[in-house]
Tab-separated table of C-alpha atoms and ligand atoms in Angstrom:
chain	number	residue	atom	x	y	z
A	1	MET	CA	187.764	142.075	97.549
A	2	ARG	CA	184.253	142.779	99.427
A	3	LEU	CA	182.346	146.017	100.079
A	4	GLU	CA	181.127	145.859	103.777
A	5	ARG	CA	179.616	149.281	104.029
A	6	TYR	CA	179.696	152.802	102.926
A	7	ALA	CA	177.638	155.835	103.956
A	8	ILE	CA	177.396	159.234	102.160
A	9	GLU	CA	176.304	162.275	104.417
A	10	PRO	CA	175.867	165.703	103.153
A	11	ILE	CA	178.161	168.327	104.767
A	12	GLU	CA	176.569	171.628	105.745
A	13	ARG	CA	176.607	174.251	103.077
A	14	GLY	CA	180.087	176.404	103.388
A	15	ALA	CA	181.757	174.338	105.748
A	16	VAL	CA	184.110	172.927	102.858
A	17	VAL	CA	184.703	175.471	100.358
A	18	ASP	CA	186.779	174.504	97.244
A	19	GLY	CA	188.302	171.767	99.101
A	20	ASN	CA	189.178	173.865	102.226
A	21	VAL	CA	187.841	173.154	105.262
A	22	GLU	CA	186.220	176.350	106.589
A	23	ARG	CA	184.239	175.081	109.493
A	24	HIS	CA	185.712	171.923	111.411
A	25	GLU	CA	182.872	171.190	113.803
A	26	ALA	CA	180.482	170.925	110.733
A	27	VAL	CA	182.453	168.550	108.762
A	28	ALA	CA	183.119	166.466	111.645
A	29	ASP	CA	179.387	166.169	112.275
A	30	ALA	CA	178.739	164.925	109.002
A	31	LEU	CA	181.631	162.254	109.545
A	32	LEU	CA	180.078	161.210	112.924
A	33	ARG	CA	176.571	160.857	111.174
A	34	ALA	CA	178.043	158.852	108.265
A	35	LEU	CA	179.878	156.619	110.642
A	36	ARG	CA	176.839	156.017	112.735
A	37	LYS	CA	174.887	155.262	109.226
A	38	ALA	CA	177.570	153.008	108.216
A	39	GLY	CA	177.358	151.168	111.500
A	40	THR	CA	181.165	150.490	111.553
A	41	SER	CA	183.205	150.192	114.667
A	42	THR	CA	186.566	151.086	112.485
A	43	ARG	CA	188.142	154.294	114.020
A	44	GLN	CA	191.148	154.345	111.735
A	45	VAL	CA	190.826	156.432	108.443
A	46	ALA	CA	192.648	157.163	105.129
A	47	MET	CA	191.482	160.716	103.802
A	48	ALA	CA	192.695	162.550	100.555
A	49	LEU	CA	193.318	166.108	99.747
A	50	PRO	CA	192.174	167.683	96.630
A	51	SER	CA	195.145	168.282	93.796
A	52	SER	CA	194.628	171.852	94.109
A	53	SER	CA	196.137	171.453	97.675
A	54	VAL	CA	198.980	169.395	96.600
A	55	ILE	CA	202.138	170.140	94.692
A	56	THR	CA	203.445	166.903	93.169
A	57	LYS	CA	206.621	166.556	91.043
A	58	ARG	CA	208.353	163.511	89.457
A	59	ILE	CA	212.265	164.012	89.973
A	60	THR	CA	215.140	161.832	89.077
A	61	LEU	CA	217.715	160.542	91.829
A	62	PRO	CA	220.733	158.416	92.005
A	63	ALA	CA	219.564	154.895	92.374
A	64	ASP	CA	221.955	153.833	95.026
A	65	LEU	CA	220.857	155.958	97.933
A	66	THR	CA	219.717	154.939	101.419
A	67	GLU	CA	216.353	155.945	102.508
A	68	ASP	CA	217.685	158.554	104.764
A	69	ASP	CA	219.778	160.056	101.788
A	70	TYR	CA	216.332	160.156	99.705
A	71	GLU	CA	214.956	161.985	102.492
A	72	VAL	CA	217.720	164.636	102.423
A	73	GLN	CA	217.856	164.700	98.490
A	74	VAL	CA	214.099	165.016	98.420
A	75	GLU	CA	213.936	167.847	100.783
A	76	SER	CA	216.507	169.719	98.874
A	77	GLU	CA	215.003	169.205	95.713
A	78	ALA	CA	211.535	170.021	96.891
A	79	SER	CA	212.667	173.310	98.082
A	80	GLN	CA	213.190	174.196	94.436
A	81	TYR	CA	209.390	173.599	93.556
A	82	ILE	CA	207.607	174.822	96.566
A	83	PRO	CA	206.760	178.274	96.972
A	84	PHE	CA	206.561	177.933	100.607
A	85	ALA	CA	209.260	177.737	103.480
A	86	ILE	CA	210.021	173.677	103.744
A	87	ASP	CA	208.941	173.844	107.557
A	88	GLU	CA	205.435	174.999	106.452
A	89	VAL	CA	204.897	171.823	104.314
A	90	ASN	CA	203.990	168.168	104.957
A	91	LEU	CA	206.525	166.233	102.467
A	92	ASP	CA	206.429	162.696	101.305
A	93	PHE	CA	207.907	160.976	98.278
A	94	GLN	CA	207.737	157.521	96.668
A	95	VAL	CA	210.409	155.616	94.612
A	96	LEU	CA	208.827	154.681	91.258
A	97	GLY	CA	211.251	152.716	89.394
A	98	PRO	CA	214.364	152.987	87.554
A	99	SER	CA	214.627	156.092	85.178
A	100	ALA	CA	213.676	155.284	81.574
A	101	THR	CA	216.447	157.504	80.485
A	102	ASP	CA	219.747	156.561	82.826
A	103	GLU	CA	220.140	153.243	84.362
A	104	THR	CA	221.815	154.666	87.328
A	105	SER	CA	218.859	156.647	88.307
A	106	VAL	CA	215.244	156.315	90.001
A	107	ASP	CA	212.234	158.128	89.160
A	108	VAL	CA	210.585	159.825	92.450
A	109	LEU	CA	207.556	161.352	92.969
A	110	LEU	CA	207.228	164.111	95.597
A	111	ALA	CA	204.230	165.340	96.915
A	112	ALA	CA	203.933	168.458	99.303
A	113	SER	CA	201.062	170.180	100.889
A	114	ARG	CA	200.980	173.280	103.018
A	115	LYS	CA	200.776	171.760	106.590
A	116	GLU	CA	197.600	173.783	107.536
A	117	LYS	CA	195.723	171.740	104.652
A	118	VAL	CA	196.769	168.487	106.339
A	119	ASP	CA	196.204	169.843	109.802
A	120	ASP	CA	192.541	170.972	108.798
A	121	ARG	CA	191.778	167.326	108.019
A	122	VAL	CA	193.646	165.992	110.773
A	123	MET	CA	191.306	168.124	113.292
A	124	VAL	CA	188.339	167.222	111.299
A	125	ALA	CA	188.967	163.287	112.025
A	126	GLU	CA	189.973	163.953	115.797
A	127	LEU	CA	186.918	165.950	116.399
A	128	ALA	CA	184.844	163.049	115.117
A	129	GLY	CA	186.954	160.538	117.317
A	130	LEU	CA	188.765	159.022	114.475
A	131	LYS	CA	192.435	158.165	114.054
A	132	PRO	CA	193.708	159.569	110.865
A	133	LEU	CA	196.787	157.187	109.362
A	134	ILE	CA	196.881	158.360	105.956
A	135	ILE	CA	196.387	161.630	103.859
A	136	ASP	CA	196.520	160.762	100.082
A	137	VAL	CA	195.689	163.059	96.901
A	138	GLU	CA	192.487	162.478	95.422
A	139	PRO	CA	193.591	161.784	91.784
A	140	TYR	CA	195.976	158.927	93.196
A	141	ALA	CA	193.341	157.533	95.230
A	142	ALA	CA	191.071	157.692	92.263
A	143	ARG	CA	193.715	155.738	90.297
A	144	ILE	CA	193.250	152.882	92.707
A	145	SER	CA	189.850	152.499	91.850
A	146	ILE	CA	190.417	152.945	88.021
A	147	ASP	CA	193.370	150.490	87.950
A	148	ASN	CA	191.123	147.787	89.666
A	149	ILE	CA	188.419	148.327	86.857
A	150	ILE	CA	191.396	148.109	84.216
A	151	SER	CA	192.515	144.936	85.566
A	152	GLN	CA	189.098	143.433	84.706
A	153	LEU	CA	189.089	144.470	81.128
A	154	PRO	CA	190.194	142.112	78.388
A	155	ALA	CA	193.787	141.619	78.398
A	156	GLY	CA	193.953	143.416	81.610
A	157	GLY	CA	193.215	146.598	79.513
A	158	GLU	CA	196.545	146.477	77.626
A	159	GLY	CA	196.764	148.720	74.787
A	160	GLN	CA	193.373	150.490	75.578
A	161	ILE	CA	193.042	154.063	76.007
A	162	LEU	CA	190.634	155.092	78.681
A	163	ALA	CA	189.152	158.298	79.511
A	164	VAL	CA	187.719	158.683	83.091
A	165	PHE	CA	185.685	161.525	84.328
A	166	ASP	CA	185.094	162.440	87.707
A	167	ILE	CA	181.935	164.682	87.655
A	168	GLY	CA	181.525	166.231	91.091
A	169	GLN	CA	179.829	169.047	92.423
A	170	THR	CA	181.556	171.907	90.921
A	171	ALA	CA	184.264	170.377	88.776
A	172	THR	CA	184.845	167.549	86.203
A	173	ARG	CA	188.352	166.080	86.239
A	174	LEU	CA	189.545	163.989	83.332
A	175	ALA	CA	192.276	161.469	83.617
A	176	VAL	CA	193.127	159.500	80.312
A	177	VAL	CA	195.051	156.224	81.370
A	178	TYR	CA	196.998	154.416	78.847
A	179	ASN	CA	198.945	151.231	79.900
A	180	GLY	CA	199.103	151.959	83.602
A	181	GLN	CA	200.078	155.491	83.142
A	182	THR	CA	198.069	158.773	83.387
A	183	VAL	CA	198.933	160.436	80.209
A	184	PHE	CA	196.726	163.362	80.288
A	185	GLU	CA	194.690	165.354	83.058
A	186	ARG	CA	192.364	168.173	82.941
A	187	GLU	CA	190.137	169.816	85.240
A	188	GLN	CA	187.091	171.986	83.918
A	189	PRO	CA	184.256	173.804	85.757
A	190	PHE	CA	181.173	171.719	85.107
A	191	GLY	CA	179.309	169.676	87.984
A	192	GLY	CA	176.039	168.365	89.216
A	193	ASN	CA	175.473	171.800	91.434
A	194	GLN	CA	174.910	173.696	88.133
A	195	LEU	CA	171.637	171.461	87.748
A	196	THR	CA	170.806	172.060	91.320
A	197	GLN	CA	170.940	175.907	91.196
A	198	GLU	CA	168.904	175.841	88.068
A	199	ILE	CA	166.359	173.967	90.080
A	200	VAL	CA	166.396	176.245	92.872
A	201	ARG	CA	165.943	179.264	90.398
A	202	LEU	CA	163.132	177.716	88.276
A	203	TYR	CA	161.015	176.209	91.197
A	204	GLY	CA	161.884	178.883	94.068
A	205	LEU	CA	163.107	175.594	96.101
A	206	THR	CA	165.913	175.807	98.893
A	207	ALA	CA	169.178	174.015	97.825
A	208	GLU	CA	168.737	170.964	99.968
A	209	GLU	CA	165.106	170.437	98.762
A	210	ALA	CA	166.520	170.648	95.019
A	211	GLU	CA	169.110	168.523	95.600
A	212	LEU	CA	166.710	165.898	97.012
A	213	LYS	CA	164.166	166.337	94.295
A	214	LYS	CA	166.865	166.395	91.493
A	215	ARG	CA	167.736	162.634	92.897
A	216	SER	CA	164.253	161.553	93.288
A	217	GLY	CA	163.036	162.997	89.895
A	218	ASP	CA	160.206	164.483	91.868
A	219	LEU	CA	159.882	167.651	89.924
A	220	PRO	CA	157.017	169.350	87.413
A	221	GLU	CA	156.550	168.081	84.259
A	222	ASN	CA	158.652	170.779	82.171
A	223	TYR	CA	161.795	170.022	84.348
A	224	THR	CA	163.042	167.504	81.757
A	225	LYS	CA	162.704	169.698	78.877
A	226	GLU	CA	163.712	173.040	80.394
A	227	LEU	CA	166.485	171.913	82.593
A	228	LEU	CA	167.660	168.493	82.504
A	229	HIS	CA	168.005	168.107	78.800
A	230	PRO	CA	170.146	171.314	78.528
A	231	PHE	CA	172.318	170.440	81.212
A	232	VAL	CA	172.996	167.041	79.887
A	233	GLU	CA	173.522	168.519	76.478
A	234	ALA	CA	176.203	171.069	77.872
A	235	GLY	CA	177.896	168.342	79.856
A	236	ALA	CA	178.277	166.352	76.949
A	237	THR	CA	179.715	169.024	74.962
A	238	GLU	CA	181.913	170.148	77.788
A	239	LEU	CA	183.218	166.488	78.242
A	240	ALA	CA	183.704	166.058	74.360
A	241	ARG	CA	185.735	169.466	74.450
A	242	SER	CA	188.084	168.075	77.093
A	243	LEU	CA	188.622	164.993	74.908
A	244	GLN	CA	189.663	167.461	71.942
A	245	PHE	CA	192.108	169.317	74.173
A	246	PHE	CA	193.573	165.802	74.923
A	247	PHE	CA	193.947	164.890	71.105
A	248	SER	CA	195.511	168.191	70.408
A	249	SER	CA	198.037	168.493	73.137
A	250	THR	CA	199.287	164.977	72.938
A	251	PRO	CA	200.135	162.380	70.347
A	252	TYR	CA	197.166	160.346	70.753
A	253	GLN	CA	194.565	160.252	68.287
A	254	ARG	CA	191.733	158.068	69.765
A	255	VAL	CA	190.172	156.986	73.177
A	256	ASP	CA	188.506	153.484	73.241
A	257	ARG	CA	186.355	153.768	76.018
A	258	ILE	CA	184.813	156.511	78.466
A	259	LEU	CA	184.142	155.989	82.208
A	260	LEU	CA	182.068	158.318	83.793
A	261	ALA	CA	182.378	158.487	87.713
A	262	GLY	CA	181.632	161.289	90.339
A	263	GLY	CA	178.103	161.861	91.720
A	264	ALA	CA	176.834	163.508	88.840
A	265	ALA	CA	177.770	160.698	86.317
A	266	VAL	CA	174.334	158.934	87.179
A	267	THR	CA	172.124	162.092	85.640
A	268	PRO	CA	169.765	160.517	83.733
A	269	GLY	CA	170.772	160.661	79.914
A	270	LEU	CA	174.334	161.844	80.378
A	271	ALA	CA	175.916	158.801	79.436
A	272	GLU	CA	173.848	158.522	76.072
A	273	ALA	CA	174.544	162.103	75.266
A	274	VAL	CA	178.436	161.791	75.841
A	275	LEU	CA	178.333	158.688	73.388
A	276	GLN	CA	176.329	160.508	70.969
A	277	LYS	CA	178.718	163.574	71.103
A	278	THR	CA	182.009	161.435	71.038
A	279	SER	CA	181.177	158.151	69.456
A	280	VAL	CA	183.180	156.618	72.032
A	281	PRO	CA	181.572	153.503	73.910
A	282	THR	CA	180.562	155.286	77.275
A	283	GLU	CA	179.790	153.692	80.712
A	284	ILE	CA	179.106	154.646	84.100
A	285	LEU	CA	181.840	153.423	86.557
A	286	SER	CA	181.175	151.740	89.708
A	287	PRO	CA	184.609	151.102	91.648
A	288	PHE	CA	182.820	148.157	93.335
A	289	GLN	CA	182.649	146.218	90.016
A	290	GLY	CA	183.731	142.677	90.436
A	291	MET	CA	183.847	142.826	94.167
A	292	GLU	CA	181.240	140.884	96.448
A	293	ILE	CA	178.569	142.956	98.273
A	294	GLY	CA	178.078	142.556	101.964
A	295	ASP	CA	174.649	142.259	103.516
A	296	ALA	CA	174.743	145.516	105.141
A	297	VAL	CA	174.729	147.149	101.606
A	298	SER	CA	171.326	148.018	99.725
A	299	GLU	CA	172.541	147.126	95.931
A	300	LYS	CA	169.880	149.230	94.473
A	301	GLN	CA	171.015	152.535	96.454
A	302	MET	CA	174.556	151.383	95.851
A	303	ASN	CA	174.233	151.347	92.025
A	304	LEU	CA	173.297	155.061	92.276
A	305	ASP	CA	175.943	155.924	94.785
A	306	ALA	CA	179.056	153.937	93.266
A	307	PRO	CA	180.533	156.168	91.006
A	308	ALA	CA	180.363	159.202	93.743
A	309	LEU	CA	182.901	156.681	95.917
A	310	LEU	CA	185.619	156.794	93.102
A	311	VAL	CA	187.909	158.066	95.559
A	312	SER	CA	186.701	156.789	98.917
A	313	CYS	CA	186.838	153.220	97.295
A	314	GLY	CA	190.309	153.924	96.280
A	315	LEU	CA	191.229	155.010	99.714
A	316	ALA	CA	189.814	151.931	101.533
A	317	MET	CA	191.832	149.584	98.928
A	318	ARG	CA	195.022	151.593	99.534
A	319	ARG	CA	198.079	149.779	100.975
A	320	PHE	CA	199.995	151.499	103.868
A	321	ASP	CA	203.094	151.225	105.793
A	322	GLN	CA	202.674	150.147	109.341
B	401	ATP	N1	171.318	160.299	91.870
B	401	ATP	C1	171.857	161.377	91.224
B	401	ATP	N2	171.225	162.284	90.153
B	401	ATP	C2	171.922	163.179	89.952
B	401	ATP	N3	172.908	164.035	90.593
B	401	ATP	C3	173.509	163.277	91.544
B	401	ATP	C4	172.854	162.132	92.171
B	401	ATP	N4	173.549	161.718	93.351
B	401	ATP	C5	174.501	162.757	93.343
B	401	ATP	N5	174.548	163.665	92.415
B	401	ATP	C6	175.302	164.709	92.111
B	401	ATP	O1	176.710	164.615	92.294
B	401	ATP	C7	177.246	165.856	92.768
B	401	ATP	C8	178.093	165.340	93.896
B	401	ATP	O2	178.898	164.300	93.184
B	401	ATP	P1	180.532	163.993	94.163
B	401	ATP	O3	180.185	163.575	95.346
B	401	ATP	O4	181.163	163.146	93.182
B	401	ATP	O5	180.969	165.538	94.205
B	401	ATP	P2	182.251	166.042	95.323
B	401	ATP	O6	183.539	165.259	94.796
B	401	ATP	O7	181.545	166.566	96.510
B	401	ATP	O8	182.516	167.712	94.401
B	401	ATP	P3	183.668	167.963	93.706
B	401	ATP	O9	184.274	166.820	93.176
B	401	ATP	O10	183.393	168.929	92.635
B	401	ATP	O11	184.699	168.559	95.038
B	401	ATP	C9	176.043	166.545	93.189
B	401	ATP	O12	175.855	167.849	92.472
B	401	ATP	C10	174.896	165.824	93.172
B	401	ATP	O13	173.826	166.635	92.920
B	402	MG	MG1	184.882	164.971	93.717
């Protein structure tokens, strides 16, 4: 695999709130800027919805159904789990394989989202002149990236318990993966925006200025002690607490490796603080690990940006039906 191009562009404040598109034009504008920056002629896109917009459920169905029968069965099962009228939702399913408990059955994963959530993203793509082909779910797209990393571990990661934290703007998501299964998931309200807001408050900057200066490190001398260290400590404590939840609510008693992803993963000192707090080897995850890097990509910038591209990279690697 080869990383040809990528781009990251900020979306205007308030245009997306809690994963919901509030101002379509502003989001489309960010997409257009990103496309221009990446310099790609590709117009077909895969996108993802946050898990808060999607209901997923594993169900068991007879193994000998035809594709059409599955559709009918999935619709009727779905109506039991979905708190909306079935014609208000987009519904999809995937047959996962034989059921562990019953040979004549298969496990099926169904995913449903309110049509308006999907339509919002389709509209944004179309406003930007793009052709949306796929709407996935963020944690599933992330898993494609994670699986690619795991496959490069000794023995393909067999027997290893991995904790992957996606530390974004306002939330951190933990997925614990063991032998190809996500055995635990948790979301907590911790993200890089907290540090940006502290910078705004202490130095009287706009949010945009604070964001830039946070990344460049161009801040007064007291920044490290007053803001960065407390933020990093709080983050490490939060992450360690999530692992405690994992231990106390599952039969598992250890994790072998912690991988940090999401834009805030590269916050200076965070990985070290997590190692200190948890005594678990901790690394910053790059979804591009093991890939060739194209000439259009600056490797130095990529190393800083890579963890934030966990979901995007998964979407780019995703298979799809024509
Ligand atoms: N070089 C950097 N140093 C420190 N923080 C950074 C850096 N680059 C990005 N961030 C922070 O990462 C966060 C954005 O991460 P990411 O792109 O993963 O979030 P998101 O997916 O938009 O948000 P969420 O997952 O919460 O919806 C921001 O708070 C940003 O300030
Ligand atoms: Mg995110």
